[in-house]
């Protein structure tokens, strides 16, 4: 496994803050006009629709195929390259947003771990006192147990959250491949 450049990155997957278009697109080079995808309402709406992870990948692919089929021949390549650029821009931004959220989450976990260690140490010190109020010891032990359970549940959640950037990458690749295949079939 490659060494991770960010020692605070909590995920097993290597942190790649930004994707490059070449990682997900193997079709022809996109023309500069493809960057204007957001100005085309039909392309922009389709980007939003197919990028949504709640939409099954097969349904998203069908929407792309249906969109391509609805275009006049002279608009096919320009609109489809705009679609690829739009999906890339949209989904890479979403992925970057998720990665920043994971980093913030990980920092909060580190802070929480430090607070739990201090809380556990305080409870141990209180228990060690011969004249300690047993109700207070029990109350603080319960608080510590509850905080520890929350911490452990957050650790479990992090495992699932770490998969989201990869899921977005895979979706972007699959959808870009659909566009590439659609363009190849029309030649």
PDB file of C-alpha atoms in Angstrom:
ATOM      1  CA  UNK A   1       0.000   0.000   0.000  1.00  0.00           C
ATOM      2  CA  UNK A   2       1.298   3.464  -0.865  1.00  0.00           C
ATOM      3  CA  UNK A   3       2.287   5.705   2.002  1.00  0.00           C
ATOM      4  CA  UNK A   4      -0.414   8.220   2.779  1.00  0.00           C
ATOM      5  CA  UNK A   5       0.675  11.838   2.383  1.00  0.00           C
ATOM      6  CA  UNK A   6      -1.768  13.005   5.082  1.00  0.00           C
ATOM      7  CA  UNK A   7      -1.002  11.394   8.457  1.00  0.00           C
ATOM      8  CA  UNK A   8      -4.377  12.560   9.824  1.00  0.00           C
ATOM      9  CA  UNK A   9      -6.338  10.834   7.043  1.00  0.00           C
ATOM     10  CA  UNK A  10      -8.454   8.207   8.842  1.00  0.00           C
ATOM     11  CA  UNK A  11      -9.443   6.046   5.879  1.00  0.00           C
ATOM     12  CA  UNK A  12      -7.838   2.896   4.527  1.00  0.00           C
ATOM     13  CA  UNK A  13      -8.246   4.301   1.027  1.00  0.00           C
ATOM     14  CA  UNK A  14      -5.452   6.634  -0.041  1.00  0.00           C
ATOM     15  CA  UNK A  15      -6.409  10.310   0.088  1.00  0.00           C
ATOM     16  CA  UNK A  16      -6.593  11.781  -3.399  1.00  0.00           C
ATOM     17  CA  UNK A  17      -8.015  15.298  -2.920  1.00  0.00           C
ATOM     18  CA  UNK A  18      -8.740  15.945  -6.622  1.00  0.00           C
ATOM     19  CA  UNK A  19      -9.360  13.677  -9.566  1.00  0.00           C
ATOM     20  CA  UNK A  20      -8.099  14.315 -13.062  1.00  0.00           C
ATOM     21  CA  UNK A  21     -10.403  13.960 -16.033  1.00  0.00           C
ATOM     22  CA  UNK A  22      -8.063  11.345 -17.518  1.00  0.00           C
ATOM     23  CA  UNK A  23      -8.808   9.013 -14.606  1.00  0.00           C
ATOM     24  CA  UNK A  24     -12.444   8.678 -15.643  1.00  0.00           C
ATOM     25  CA  UNK A  25     -12.599   9.626 -19.336  1.00  0.00           C
ATOM     26  CA  UNK A  26     -10.952   7.620 -22.091  1.00  0.00           C
ATOM     27  CA  UNK A  27     -12.772   9.285 -24.975  1.00  0.00           C
ATOM     28  CA  UNK A  28     -11.492  12.073 -27.203  1.00  0.00           C
ATOM     29  CA  UNK A  29     -10.071  15.235 -25.668  1.00  0.00           C
ATOM     30  CA  UNK A  30     -12.892  17.496 -24.571  1.00  0.00           C
ATOM     31  CA  UNK A  31     -13.166  20.774 -26.499  1.00  0.00           C
ATOM     32  CA  UNK A  32     -12.901  24.064 -24.571  1.00  0.00           C
ATOM     33  CA  UNK A  33     -16.638  24.645 -25.182  1.00  0.00           C
ATOM     34  CA  UNK A  34     -17.391  21.641 -22.925  1.00  0.00           C
ATOM     35  CA  UNK A  35     -16.527  23.834 -19.929  1.00  0.00           C
ATOM     36  CA  UNK A  36     -19.700  25.842 -20.666  1.00  0.00           C
ATOM     37  CA  UNK A  37     -21.903  22.912 -19.669  1.00  0.00           C
ATOM     38  CA  UNK A  38     -23.580  24.856 -16.837  1.00  0.00           C
ATOM     39  CA  UNK A  39     -24.948  27.368 -19.367  1.00  0.00           C
ATOM     40  CA  UNK A  40     -26.873  24.659 -21.210  1.00  0.00           C
ATOM     41  CA  UNK A  41     -30.071  23.972 -19.212  1.00  0.00           C
ATOM     42  CA  UNK A  42     -30.611  20.461 -20.605  1.00  0.00           C
ATOM     43  CA  UNK A  43     -27.038  19.363 -19.886  1.00  0.00           C
ATOM     44  CA  UNK A  44     -26.960  21.064 -16.495  1.00  0.00           C
ATOM     45  CA  UNK A  45     -30.226  19.400 -15.428  1.00  0.00           C
ATOM     46  CA  UNK A  46     -28.992  15.986 -16.606  1.00  0.00           C
ATOM     47  CA  UNK A  47     -25.695  16.421 -14.709  1.00  0.00           C
ATOM     48  CA  UNK A  48     -27.623  17.105 -11.486  1.00  0.00           C
ATOM     49  CA  UNK A  49     -29.902  14.146 -12.091  1.00  0.00           C
ATOM     50  CA  UNK A  50     -27.325  11.481 -12.968  1.00  0.00           C
ATOM     51  CA  UNK A  51     -24.816  12.625 -10.337  1.00  0.00           C
ATOM     52  CA  UNK A  52     -27.319  11.977  -7.533  1.00  0.00           C
ATOM     53  CA  UNK A  53     -26.281   8.740  -5.808  1.00  0.00           C
ATOM     54  CA  UNK A  54     -29.898   7.970  -4.880  1.00  0.00           C
ATOM     55  CA  UNK A  55     -30.543   7.322  -8.599  1.00  0.00           C
ATOM     56  CA  UNK A  56     -29.602   3.753  -9.466  1.00  0.00           C
ATOM     57  CA  UNK A  57     -26.633   3.586 -11.850  1.00  0.00           C
ATOM     58  CA  UNK A  58     -28.668   1.694 -14.483  1.00  0.00           C
ATOM     59  CA  UNK A  59     -31.331   4.422 -14.396  1.00  0.00           C
ATOM     60  CA  UNK A  60     -28.669   7.130 -14.719  1.00  0.00           C
ATOM     61  CA  UNK A  61     -27.127   5.306 -17.677  1.00  0.00           C
ATOM     62  CA  UNK A  62     -30.556   5.042 -19.325  1.00  0.00           C
ATOM     63  CA  UNK A  63     -31.098   8.780 -18.847  1.00  0.00           C
ATOM     64  CA  UNK A  64     -27.776   9.431 -20.591  1.00  0.00           C
ATOM     65  CA  UNK A  65     -28.695   7.092 -23.470  1.00  0.00           C
ATOM     66  CA  UNK A  66     -32.155   8.649 -23.779  1.00  0.00           C
ATOM     67  CA  UNK A  67     -30.623  12.141 -23.782  1.00  0.00           C
ATOM     68  CA  UNK A  68     -28.180  11.139 -26.523  1.00  0.00           C
ATOM     69  CA  UNK A  69     -31.004   9.590 -28.577  1.00  0.00           C
ATOM     70  CA  UNK A  70     -33.006  12.820 -28.318  1.00  0.00           C
ATOM     71  CA  UNK A  71     -30.234  14.948 -29.845  1.00  0.00           C
ATOM     72  CA  UNK A  72     -29.884  15.882 -33.507  1.00  0.00           C
ATOM     73  CA  UNK A  73     -26.715  14.345 -34.989  1.00  0.00           C
ATOM     74  CA  UNK A  74     -24.841  17.673 -35.128  1.00  0.00           C
ATOM     75  CA  UNK A  75     -25.469  18.314 -31.407  1.00  0.00           C
ATOM     76  CA  UNK A  76     -24.540  14.843 -30.168  1.00  0.00           C
ATOM     77  CA  UNK A  77     -20.775  15.243 -29.744  1.00  0.00           C
ATOM     78  CA  UNK A  78     -20.879  18.825 -28.362  1.00  0.00           C
ATOM     79  CA  UNK A  79     -23.643  18.074 -25.837  1.00  0.00           C
ATOM     80  CA  UNK A  80     -22.167  14.743 -24.764  1.00  0.00           C
ATOM     81  CA  UNK A  81     -18.721  16.249 -24.189  1.00  0.00           C
ATOM     82  CA  UNK A  82     -20.409  18.992 -22.146  1.00  0.00           C
ATOM     83  CA  UNK A  83     -22.139  16.241 -20.182  1.00  0.00           C
ATOM     84  CA  UNK A  84     -18.829  14.522 -19.408  1.00  0.00           C
ATOM     85  CA  UNK A  85     -17.233  17.805 -18.322  1.00  0.00           C
ATOM     86  CA  UNK A  86     -20.296  18.641 -16.228  1.00  0.00           C
ATOM     87  CA  UNK A  87     -20.390  15.259 -14.519  1.00  0.00           C
ATOM     88  CA  UNK A  88     -16.676  15.526 -13.814  1.00  0.00           C
ATOM     89  CA  UNK A  89     -16.877  19.070 -12.426  1.00  0.00           C
ATOM     90  CA  UNK A  90     -19.969  18.314 -10.341  1.00  0.00           C
ATOM     91  CA  UNK A  91     -18.930  14.938  -8.957  1.00  0.00           C
ATOM     92  CA  UNK A  92     -15.302  15.905  -8.319  1.00  0.00           C
ATOM     93  CA  UNK A  93     -16.518  18.928  -6.324  1.00  0.00           C
ATOM     94  CA  UNK A  94     -18.927  16.687  -4.393  1.00  0.00           C
ATOM     95  CA  UNK A  95     -16.127  14.201  -3.738  1.00  0.00           C
ATOM     96  CA  UNK A  96     -13.793  16.984  -2.526  1.00  0.00           C
ATOM     97  CA  UNK A  97     -16.540  18.229  -0.210  1.00  0.00           C
ATOM     98  CA  UNK A  98     -16.933  14.721   1.240  1.00  0.00           C
ATOM     99  CA  UNK A  99     -13.148  14.417   1.713  1.00  0.00           C
ATOM    100  CA  UNK A 100     -13.035  17.707   3.652  1.00  0.00           C
ATOM    101  CA  UNK A 101     -15.924  16.479   5.783  1.00  0.00           C
ATOM    102  CA  UNK A 102     -14.068  13.245   6.523  1.00  0.00           C
ATOM    103  CA  UNK A 103     -11.017  15.252   7.595  1.00  0.00           C
ATOM    104  CA  UNK A 104     -13.128  17.449   9.908  1.00  0.00           C
ATOM    105  CA  UNK A 105     -14.803  14.336  11.305  1.00  0.00           C
ATOM    106  CA  UNK A 106     -11.415  12.710  11.950  1.00  0.00           C
ATOM    107  CA  UNK A 107     -10.143  15.793  13.782  1.00  0.00           C
ATOM    108  CA  UNK A 108     -13.245  15.790  15.975  1.00  0.00           C
ATOM    109  CA  UNK A 109     -12.603  12.116  16.728  1.00  0.00           C
ATOM    110  CA  UNK A 110      -9.028  12.916  17.809  1.00  0.00           C
ATOM    111  CA  UNK A 111     -10.333  15.675  20.091  1.00  0.00           C
ATOM    112  CA  UNK A 112     -12.989  13.337  21.457  1.00  0.00           C
ATOM    113  CA  UNK A 113     -10.379  10.624  22.135  1.00  0.00           C
ATOM    114  CA  UNK A 114      -8.226  13.082  24.079  1.00  0.00           C
ATOM    115  CA  UNK A 115     -11.248  14.225  26.091  1.00  0.00           C
ATOM    116  CA  UNK A 116     -12.183  10.590  26.836  1.00  0.00           C
ATOM    117  CA  UNK A 117      -8.654   9.839  28.071  1.00  0.00           C
ATOM    118  CA  UNK A 118      -8.807  12.841  30.399  1.00  0.00           C
ATOM    119  CA  UNK A 119     -12.293  11.915  31.581  1.00  0.00           C
ATOM    120  CA  UNK A 120     -11.166   8.317  32.269  1.00  0.00           C
ATOM    121  CA  UNK A 121      -8.129   9.581  34.177  1.00  0.00           C
ATOM    122  CA  UNK A 122     -10.350  11.904  36.264  1.00  0.00           C
ATOM    123  CA  UNK A 123     -12.724   9.035  37.066  1.00  0.00           C
ATOM    124  CA  UNK A 124      -9.770   6.820  38.063  1.00  0.00           C
ATOM    125  CA  UNK A 125      -8.430   9.543  40.353  1.00  0.00           C
ATOM    126  CA  UNK A 126     -11.864   9.987  41.914  1.00  0.00           C
ATOM    127  CA  UNK A 127     -12.193   6.214  42.481  1.00  0.00           C
ATOM    128  CA  UNK A 128      -8.764   6.131  44.141  1.00  0.00           C
ATOM    129  CA  UNK A 129      -9.834   8.597  46.841  1.00  0.00           C
ATOM    130  CA  UNK A 130     -10.862   6.751  50.008  1.00  0.00           C
ATOM    131  CA  UNK A 131     -13.532   9.334  50.810  1.00  0.00           C
ATOM    132  CA  UNK A 132     -14.957   9.557  47.274  1.00  0.00           C
ATOM    133  CA  UNK A 133     -18.703  10.071  46.929  1.00  0.00           C
ATOM    134  CA  UNK A 134     -19.863   6.785  45.404  1.00  0.00           C
ATOM    135  CA  UNK A 135     -22.861   8.430  43.738  1.00  0.00           C
ATOM    136  CA  UNK A 136     -20.492  10.875  42.039  1.00  0.00           C
ATOM    137  CA  UNK A 137     -18.178   8.031  40.967  1.00  0.00           C
ATOM    138  CA  UNK A 138     -21.130   6.133  39.521  1.00  0.00           C
ATOM    139  CA  UNK A 139     -22.513   9.235  37.735  1.00  0.00           C
ATOM    140  CA  UNK A 140     -19.148  10.079  36.163  1.00  0.00           C
ATOM    141  CA  UNK A 141     -18.527   6.437  35.217  1.00  0.00           C
ATOM    142  CA  UNK A 142     -21.917   6.368  33.472  1.00  0.00           C
ATOM    143  CA  UNK A 143     -21.034   9.592  31.622  1.00  0.00           C
ATOM    144  CA  UNK A 144     -17.698   8.104  30.571  1.00  0.00           C
ATOM    145  CA  UNK A 145     -19.364   4.888  29.360  1.00  0.00           C
ATOM    146  CA  UNK A 146     -21.934   6.862  27.372  1.00  0.00           C
ATOM    147  CA  UNK A 147     -19.269   9.108  25.777  1.00  0.00           C
ATOM    148  CA  UNK A 148     -17.175   6.032  24.945  1.00  0.00           C
ATOM    149  CA  UNK A 149     -20.160   4.355  23.272  1.00  0.00           C
ATOM    150  CA  UNK A 150     -20.758   7.487  21.131  1.00  0.00           C
ATOM    151  CA  UNK A 151     -17.063   7.576  20.212  1.00  0.00           C
ATOM    152  CA  UNK A 152     -17.131   3.902  19.158  1.00  0.00           C
ATOM    153  CA  UNK A 153     -20.289   4.401  17.085  1.00  0.00           C
ATOM    154  CA  UNK A 154     -18.594   7.321  15.321  1.00  0.00           C
ATOM    155  CA  UNK A 155     -15.589   5.081  14.589  1.00  0.00           C
ATOM    156  CA  UNK A 156     -17.987   2.572  12.981  1.00  0.00           C
ATOM    157  CA  UNK A 157     -19.643   5.336  10.932  1.00  0.00           C
ATOM    158  CA  UNK A 158     -16.269   6.520   9.683  1.00  0.00           C
ATOM    159  CA  UNK A 159     -15.735   3.143   7.999  1.00  0.00           C
ATOM    160  CA  UNK A 160     -18.845   3.722   5.869  1.00  0.00           C
ATOM    161  CA  UNK A 161     -18.140   7.402   5.253  1.00  0.00           C
ATOM    162  CA  UNK A 162     -14.656   6.542   3.967  1.00  0.00           C
ATOM    163  CA  UNK A 163     -16.252   4.559   1.130  1.00  0.00           C
ATOM    164  CA  UNK A 164     -18.192   7.566  -0.231  1.00  0.00           C
ATOM    165  CA  UNK A 165     -15.332   9.160  -2.264  1.00  0.00           C
ATOM    166  CA  UNK A 166     -14.682   5.791  -3.920  1.00  0.00           C
ATOM    167  CA  UNK A 167     -18.390   5.326  -4.644  1.00  0.00           C
ATOM    168  CA  UNK A 168     -18.493   8.763  -6.307  1.00  0.00           C
ATOM    169  CA  UNK A 169     -15.370   7.945  -8.369  1.00  0.00           C
ATOM    170  CA  UNK A 170     -16.833   4.638  -9.507  1.00  0.00           C
ATOM    171  CA  UNK A 171     -20.125   6.268 -10.457  1.00  0.00           C
ATOM    172  CA  UNK A 172     -18.350   9.002 -12.403  1.00  0.00           C
ATOM    173  CA  UNK A 173     -16.263   6.396 -14.233  1.00  0.00           C
ATOM    174  CA  UNK A 174     -19.306   4.268 -15.105  1.00  0.00           C
ATOM    175  CA  UNK A 175     -21.308   7.251 -16.341  1.00  0.00           C
ATOM    176  CA  UNK A 176     -18.374   8.605 -18.362  1.00  0.00           C
ATOM    177  CA  UNK A 177     -17.948   5.162 -19.901  1.00  0.00           C
ATOM    178  CA  UNK A 178     -21.635   5.207 -20.872  1.00  0.00           C
ATOM    179  CA  UNK A 179     -21.097   8.524 -22.675  1.00  0.00           C
ATOM    180  CA  UNK A 180     -17.977   7.174 -24.390  1.00  0.00           C
ATOM    181  CA  UNK A 181     -19.822   4.044 -25.561  1.00  0.00           C
ATOM    182  CA  UNK A 182     -22.760   6.153 -26.752  1.00  0.00           C
ATOM    183  CA  UNK A 183     -20.484   8.369 -28.805  1.00  0.00           C
ATOM    184  CA  UNK A 184     -18.592   5.360 -30.231  1.00  0.00           C
ATOM    185  CA  UNK A 185     -21.875   3.685 -31.259  1.00  0.00           C
ATOM    186  CA  UNK A 186     -22.980   6.786 -33.208  1.00  0.00           C
ATOM    187  CA  UNK A 187     -19.844   6.951 -35.375  1.00  0.00           C
TER     188      UNK A 187
END
